[in-house]
Amino acid sequence: MQLLPGSARILMVSLSALLLLLCCATEAHNITSILAKNPEFSTFNHYLTVTHLANEINLRETITVCAVDNPGMSDLLAKGLSVYAIKNVLSLHILLDYFGAKKLHQITNGTALAATMYQATGSAPGASGFVNITDLKGGKVGFGAGGNDGELTATKILPSEEAEAPTPGPSEQNLTALMSAHGCKVFADTLVASDAQKTYEDNLEGGLTVFCPMDDVFKSFLPKYKNLTADGKLSLLLYHGIPVYQSLSLLKSSNGVMNTLATDGAKKYDFTVQNDGEVVTLKTKIVTARITGTLLDEQPLGIFTIDKHRLLLPHRRLKPMLPLQRRALHRRQSPLRKLPTKIQRTKRLMITVPSDITAGDSLLCC
């Protein structure tokens, strides 16, 4: 990211406060470090960190930030908005494209609509997540919020009733209700009926990411789920959550092992996050699932759907037992149990019984 020198800073006459235009093409950048050199934007810089927008900005390859000066931020804070509403307002000042001084003055027909980070949240109604950019000639450029019909009003910050509207924090929302309303009702209902729900709720404040299987796949798995032990059921449900907030942007830049809510001491129930461009996959010892959608991505909660044919399985021992396997376990006190290396032959099935098998384990057939 390159900081425009004072002489090249663009005066936006639609704003009574001078906004600093920060543009980035492809080189690595750190927005907080750049703004730290400009004390007149210290409050704006502080709230980029508080709202976690700084991380989102740093992960983008092309970005334009309209930094609001301290007096402008004071006017915003005087409205008594929640930190989530403040995040929406500041997101409206972050354009998802590169607009250098030259490009701003070469806009086709003198005006253009630019998508903002507020639009990218998916919560901006209508065109409220867009900003109207107008070349006013004479070296001046005007910005107007899309939700305000793009009108260039003389304010210190882009006005938007939609962005400033009361926004409940993710921790104030009903986790299972969110999932139920967006195609994950079977998983949510199963969660409510188990002890796993409390673990999910206990992690909401500190940060939580949920990978939600869609209704069709979990519904088809329910008969097998019912055959799992109580511990197996709990582990399976907890395996679909991680005890930290990971935005989709962070997941797209992450590669490596992540612990899950099911990880507990000897239970190394983790999976590997792998990304290839815009595609993010979760690789367990059994399956590889792809993230296909976003239900919610707002600090401290992320809820993502995984592809409709996949369920995250942490270990083969969580696979439900077949009838023949269950009968084999019932014979655990038979002479076959005392001869762990002997192979019992039948007309239809050959079973090798390991010496350390217990009633809670599954028996694999060949």
PDB file of C-alpha atoms in Angstrom, residues 177-331:
ATOM      1  CA  ALA A 177     -32.033 -20.275  15.146  1.00  0.00           C
ATOM      2  CA  LEU A 178     -29.534 -18.783  12.679  1.00  0.00           C
ATOM      3  CA  MET A 179     -28.581 -22.241  11.452  1.00  0.00           C
ATOM      4  CA  SER A 180     -32.187 -23.451  11.296  1.00  0.00           C
ATOM      5  CA  ALA A 181     -33.210 -20.500   9.140  1.00  0.00           C
ATOM      6  CA  HIS A 182     -30.508 -21.156   6.559  1.00  0.00           C
ATOM      7  CA  GLY A 183     -30.663 -24.837   5.672  1.00  0.00           C
ATOM      8  CA  CYS A 184     -29.004 -26.390   8.727  1.00  0.00           C
ATOM      9  CA  LYS A 185     -32.116 -27.123  10.804  1.00  0.00           C
ATOM     10  CA  VAL A 186     -31.467 -30.854  11.272  1.00  0.00           C
ATOM     11  CA  PHE A 187     -27.983 -30.219  12.621  1.00  0.00           C
ATOM     12  CA  ALA A 188     -29.291 -27.376  14.815  1.00  0.00           C
ATOM     13  CA  ASP A 189     -32.118 -29.502  16.236  1.00  0.00           C
ATOM     14  CA  THR A 190     -29.671 -32.308  16.994  1.00  0.00           C
ATOM     15  CA  LEU A 191     -27.408 -29.790  18.720  1.00  0.00           C
ATOM     16  CA  VAL A 192     -30.268 -28.503  20.886  1.00  0.00           C
ATOM     17  CA  ALA A 193     -31.094 -32.048  21.983  1.00  0.00           C
ATOM     18  CA  SER A 194     -27.537 -32.696  23.146  1.00  0.00           C
ATOM     19  CA  ASP A 195     -25.037 -31.477  25.729  1.00  0.00           C
ATOM     20  CA  ALA A 196     -22.997 -29.994  22.865  1.00  0.00           C
ATOM     21  CA  GLN A 197     -25.228 -26.915  22.691  1.00  0.00           C
ATOM     22  CA  LYS A 198     -23.887 -25.561  25.996  1.00  0.00           C
ATOM     23  CA  THR A 199     -20.288 -25.916  24.778  1.00  0.00           C
ATOM     24  CA  TYR A 200     -21.119 -23.938  21.649  1.00  0.00           C
ATOM     25  CA  GLU A 201     -22.893 -21.213  23.630  1.00  0.00           C
ATOM     26  CA  ASP A 202     -20.081 -20.994  26.203  1.00  0.00           C
ATOM     27  CA  ASN A 203     -17.642 -20.171  23.397  1.00  0.00           C
ATOM     28  CA  LEU A 204     -19.737 -17.438  21.763  1.00  0.00           C
ATOM     29  CA  GLU A 205     -18.292 -14.480  23.663  1.00  0.00           C
ATOM     30  CA  GLY A 206     -14.669 -15.479  23.239  1.00  0.00           C
ATOM     31  CA  GLY A 207     -15.006 -16.469  19.595  1.00  0.00           C
ATOM     32  CA  LEU A 208     -16.565 -19.358  17.686  1.00  0.00           C
ATOM     33  CA  THR A 209     -16.595 -20.706  14.136  1.00  0.00           C
ATOM     34  CA  VAL A 210     -19.149 -23.314  13.063  1.00  0.00           C
ATOM     35  CA  PHE A 211     -19.032 -25.486   9.943  1.00  0.00           C
ATOM     36  CA  CYS A 212     -22.637 -26.466   9.430  1.00  0.00           C
ATOM     37  CA  PRO A 213     -23.683 -29.568   7.441  1.00  0.00           C
ATOM     38  CA  MET A 214     -26.748 -29.034   5.278  1.00  0.00           C
ATOM     39  CA  ASP A 215     -30.096 -30.644   6.058  1.00  0.00           C
ATOM     40  CA  ASP A 216     -30.022 -33.376   3.404  1.00  0.00           C
ATOM     41  CA  VAL A 217     -26.669 -34.826   4.396  1.00  0.00           C
ATOM     42  CA  PHE A 218     -27.269 -34.718   8.152  1.00  0.00           C
ATOM     43  CA  LYS A 219     -30.793 -36.111   7.809  1.00  0.00           C
ATOM     44  CA  SER A 220     -29.459 -39.092   5.863  1.00  0.00           C
ATOM     45  CA  PHE A 221     -26.829 -39.617   8.567  1.00  0.00           C
ATOM     46  CA  LEU A 222     -29.309 -39.555  11.483  1.00  0.00           C
ATOM     47  CA  PRO A 223     -29.956 -43.347  11.545  1.00  0.00           C
ATOM     48  CA  LYS A 224     -26.203 -43.924  11.869  1.00  0.00           C
ATOM     49  CA  TYR A 225     -25.882 -41.085  14.372  1.00  0.00           C
ATOM     50  CA  LYS A 226     -28.420 -42.790  16.657  1.00  0.00           C
ATOM     51  CA  ASN A 227     -26.210 -45.897  16.771  1.00  0.00           C
ATOM     52  CA  LEU A 228     -23.205 -43.974  18.083  1.00  0.00           C
ATOM     53  CA  THR A 229     -22.276 -44.061  21.747  1.00  0.00           C
ATOM     54  CA  ALA A 230     -23.159 -40.962  23.807  1.00  0.00           C
ATOM     55  CA  ASP A 231     -19.506 -39.926  23.707  1.00  0.00           C
ATOM     56  CA  GLY A 232     -19.397 -40.501  19.953  1.00  0.00           C
ATOM     57  CA  LYS A 233     -22.464 -38.334  19.385  1.00  0.00           C
ATOM     58  CA  LEU A 234     -20.998 -35.523  21.484  1.00  0.00           C
ATOM     59  CA  SER A 235     -17.636 -35.689  19.720  1.00  0.00           C
ATOM     60  CA  LEU A 236     -19.260 -35.596  16.282  1.00  0.00           C
ATOM     61  CA  LEU A 237     -21.306 -32.480  17.079  1.00  0.00           C
ATOM     62  CA  LEU A 238     -18.400 -30.677  18.737  1.00  0.00           C
ATOM     63  CA  TYR A 239     -16.141 -31.547  15.816  1.00  0.00           C
ATOM     64  CA  HIS A 240     -18.070 -29.078  13.639  1.00  0.00           C
ATOM     65  CA  GLY A 241     -16.945 -26.062  15.688  1.00  0.00           C
ATOM     66  CA  ILE A 242     -13.627 -24.417  16.531  1.00  0.00           C
ATOM     67  CA  PRO A 243     -13.152 -22.276  19.688  1.00  0.00           C
ATOM     68  CA  VAL A 244     -11.929 -19.154  17.858  1.00  0.00           C
ATOM     69  CA  TYR A 245     -13.461 -16.727  15.390  1.00  0.00           C
ATOM     70  CA  GLN A 246     -12.157 -17.224  11.863  1.00  0.00           C
ATOM     71  CA  SER A 247     -13.553 -14.974   9.157  1.00  0.00           C
ATOM     72  CA  LEU A 248     -13.797 -16.362   5.643  1.00  0.00           C
ATOM     73  CA  SER A 249     -10.964 -14.051   4.606  1.00  0.00           C
ATOM     74  CA  LEU A 250      -8.750 -15.485   7.333  1.00  0.00           C
ATOM     75  CA  LEU A 251      -9.674 -19.032   6.362  1.00  0.00           C
ATOM     76  CA  LYS A 252      -8.732 -18.244   2.770  1.00  0.00           C
ATOM     77  CA  SER A 253      -5.277 -17.208   3.952  1.00  0.00           C
ATOM     78  CA  SER A 254      -4.794 -20.088   6.396  1.00  0.00           C
ATOM     79  CA  ASN A 255      -3.231 -23.478   5.877  1.00  0.00           C
ATOM     80  CA  GLY A 256      -2.696 -25.837   8.770  1.00  0.00           C
ATOM     81  CA  VAL A 257      -4.136 -27.893  11.596  1.00  0.00           C
ATOM     82  CA  MET A 258      -6.945 -26.468  13.743  1.00  0.00           C
ATOM     83  CA  ASN A 259      -8.222 -27.819  17.042  1.00  0.00           C
ATOM     84  CA  THR A 260     -11.967 -28.253  17.370  1.00  0.00           C
ATOM     85  CA  LEU A 261     -14.415 -28.109  20.252  1.00  0.00           C
ATOM     86  CA  ALA A 262     -14.069 -31.904  20.390  1.00  0.00           C
ATOM     87  CA  THR A 263     -10.309 -31.736  21.045  1.00  0.00           C
ATOM     88  CA  ASP A 264      -9.747 -32.812  24.637  1.00  0.00           C
ATOM     89  CA  GLY A 265      -6.484 -34.206  25.956  1.00  0.00           C
ATOM     90  CA  ALA A 266      -5.861 -37.538  24.272  1.00  0.00           C
ATOM     91  CA  LYS A 267      -8.661 -36.865  21.785  1.00  0.00           C
ATOM     92  CA  LYS A 268      -6.760 -35.181  18.976  1.00  0.00           C
ATOM     93  CA  TYR A 269      -9.915 -34.307  17.100  1.00  0.00           C
ATOM     94  CA  ASP A 270      -8.512 -31.704  14.739  1.00  0.00           C
ATOM     95  CA  PHE A 271      -8.639 -31.123  10.989  1.00  0.00           C
ATOM     96  CA  THR A 272      -6.519 -29.390   8.380  1.00  0.00           C
ATOM     97  CA  VAL A 273      -7.587 -26.190   6.662  1.00  0.00           C
ATOM     98  CA  GLN A 274      -6.383 -25.936   3.072  1.00  0.00           C
ATOM     99  CA  ASN A 275      -7.051 -23.171   0.584  1.00  0.00           C
ATOM    100  CA  ASP A 276      -6.639 -22.865  -3.131  1.00  0.00           C
ATOM    101  CA  GLY A 277      -7.516 -19.345  -4.210  1.00  0.00           C
ATOM    102  CA  GLU A 278     -11.143 -18.776  -3.253  1.00  0.00           C
ATOM    103  CA  VAL A 279     -11.751 -22.439  -2.361  1.00  0.00           C
ATOM    104  CA  VAL A 280     -11.354 -23.485   1.284  1.00  0.00           C
ATOM    105  CA  THR A 281     -11.442 -27.161   2.273  1.00  0.00           C
ATOM    106  CA  LEU A 282     -11.466 -28.924   5.641  1.00  0.00           C
ATOM    107  CA  LYS A 283      -9.567 -32.206   5.589  1.00  0.00           C
ATOM    108  CA  THR A 284     -10.212 -34.806   8.304  1.00  0.00           C
ATOM    109  CA  LYS A 285      -8.788 -38.318   8.547  1.00  0.00           C
ATOM    110  CA  ILE A 286     -11.964 -39.558   6.846  1.00  0.00           C
ATOM    111  CA  VAL A 287     -13.342 -36.899   4.495  1.00  0.00           C
ATOM    112  CA  THR A 288     -12.507 -33.618   2.793  1.00  0.00           C
ATOM    113  CA  ALA A 289     -15.289 -31.024   2.850  1.00  0.00           C
ATOM    114  CA  ARG A 290     -15.478 -27.692   1.046  1.00  0.00           C
ATOM    115  CA  ILE A 291     -16.884 -24.457   2.476  1.00  0.00           C
ATOM    116  CA  THR A 292     -19.768 -23.490   0.203  1.00  0.00           C
ATOM    117  CA  GLY A 293     -21.570 -20.615   1.916  1.00  0.00           C
ATOM    118  CA  THR A 294     -21.609 -18.017   4.684  1.00  0.00           C
ATOM    119  CA  LEU A 295     -24.505 -17.745   7.131  1.00  0.00           C
ATOM    120  CA  LEU A 296     -22.776 -15.225   9.390  1.00  0.00           C
ATOM    121  CA  ASP A 297     -19.294 -13.743   9.409  1.00  0.00           C
ATOM    122  CA  GLU A 298     -19.202 -11.131  12.137  1.00  0.00           C
ATOM    123  CA  GLN A 299     -16.820 -10.969  15.091  1.00  0.00           C
ATOM    124  CA  PRO A 300     -16.963 -13.046  17.296  1.00  0.00           C
ATOM    125  CA  LEU A 301     -19.051 -15.601  15.348  1.00  0.00           C
ATOM    126  CA  GLY A 302     -18.632 -17.235  11.967  1.00  0.00           C
ATOM    127  CA  ILE A 303     -21.083 -19.806  10.596  1.00  0.00           C
ATOM    128  CA  PHE A 304     -20.251 -21.451   7.276  1.00  0.00           C
ATOM    129  CA  THR A 305     -21.964 -24.236   5.346  1.00  0.00           C
ATOM    130  CA  ILE A 306     -20.062 -27.194   3.930  1.00  0.00           C
ATOM    131  CA  ASP A 307     -20.885 -29.003   0.687  1.00  0.00           C
ATOM    132  CA  LYS A 308     -24.127 -30.947   0.681  1.00  0.00           C
ATOM    133  CA  HIS A 309     -22.567 -34.393   0.367  1.00  0.00           C
ATOM    134  CA  ARG A 310     -20.170 -34.053   3.284  1.00  0.00           C
ATOM    135  CA  LEU A 311     -20.227 -34.428   7.061  1.00  0.00           C
ATOM    136  CA  LEU A 312     -17.110 -33.857   9.162  1.00  0.00           C
ATOM    137  CA  LEU A 313     -16.078 -37.188  10.700  1.00  0.00           C
ATOM    138  CA  PRO A 314     -13.085 -37.039  13.065  1.00  0.00           C
ATOM    139  CA  HIS A 315     -12.199 -40.737  13.254  1.00  0.00           C
ATOM    140  CA  ARG A 316     -13.205 -44.099  11.853  1.00  0.00           C
ATOM    141  CA  ARG A 317     -14.241 -45.217  15.313  1.00  0.00           C
ATOM    142  CA  LEU A 318     -17.105 -42.735  15.129  1.00  0.00           C
ATOM    143  CA  LYS A 319     -18.556 -44.632  12.186  1.00  0.00           C
ATOM    144  CA  PRO A 320     -21.636 -46.511  13.402  1.00  0.00           C
ATOM    145  CA  MET A 321     -21.443 -50.284  13.784  1.00  0.00           C
ATOM    146  CA  LEU A 322     -23.137 -52.585  11.315  1.00  0.00           C
ATOM    147  CA  PRO A 323     -25.381 -55.372  12.696  1.00  0.00           C
ATOM    148  CA  LEU A 324     -22.694 -58.029  12.132  1.00  0.00           C
ATOM    149  CA  GLN A 325     -20.177 -55.850  13.927  1.00  0.00           C
ATOM    150  CA  ARG A 326     -22.480 -55.441  16.917  1.00  0.00           C
ATOM    151  CA  ARG A 327     -23.000 -59.221  17.102  1.00  0.00           C
ATOM    152  CA  ALA A 328     -19.247 -59.716  17.037  1.00  0.00           C
ATOM    153  CA  LEU A 329     -18.911 -57.414  20.022  1.00  0.00           C
ATOM    154  CA  HIS A 330     -21.543 -59.358  21.927  1.00  0.00           C
ATOM    155  CA  ARG A 331     -19.296 -62.415  21.523  1.00  0.00           C
TER     156      ARG A 331
END
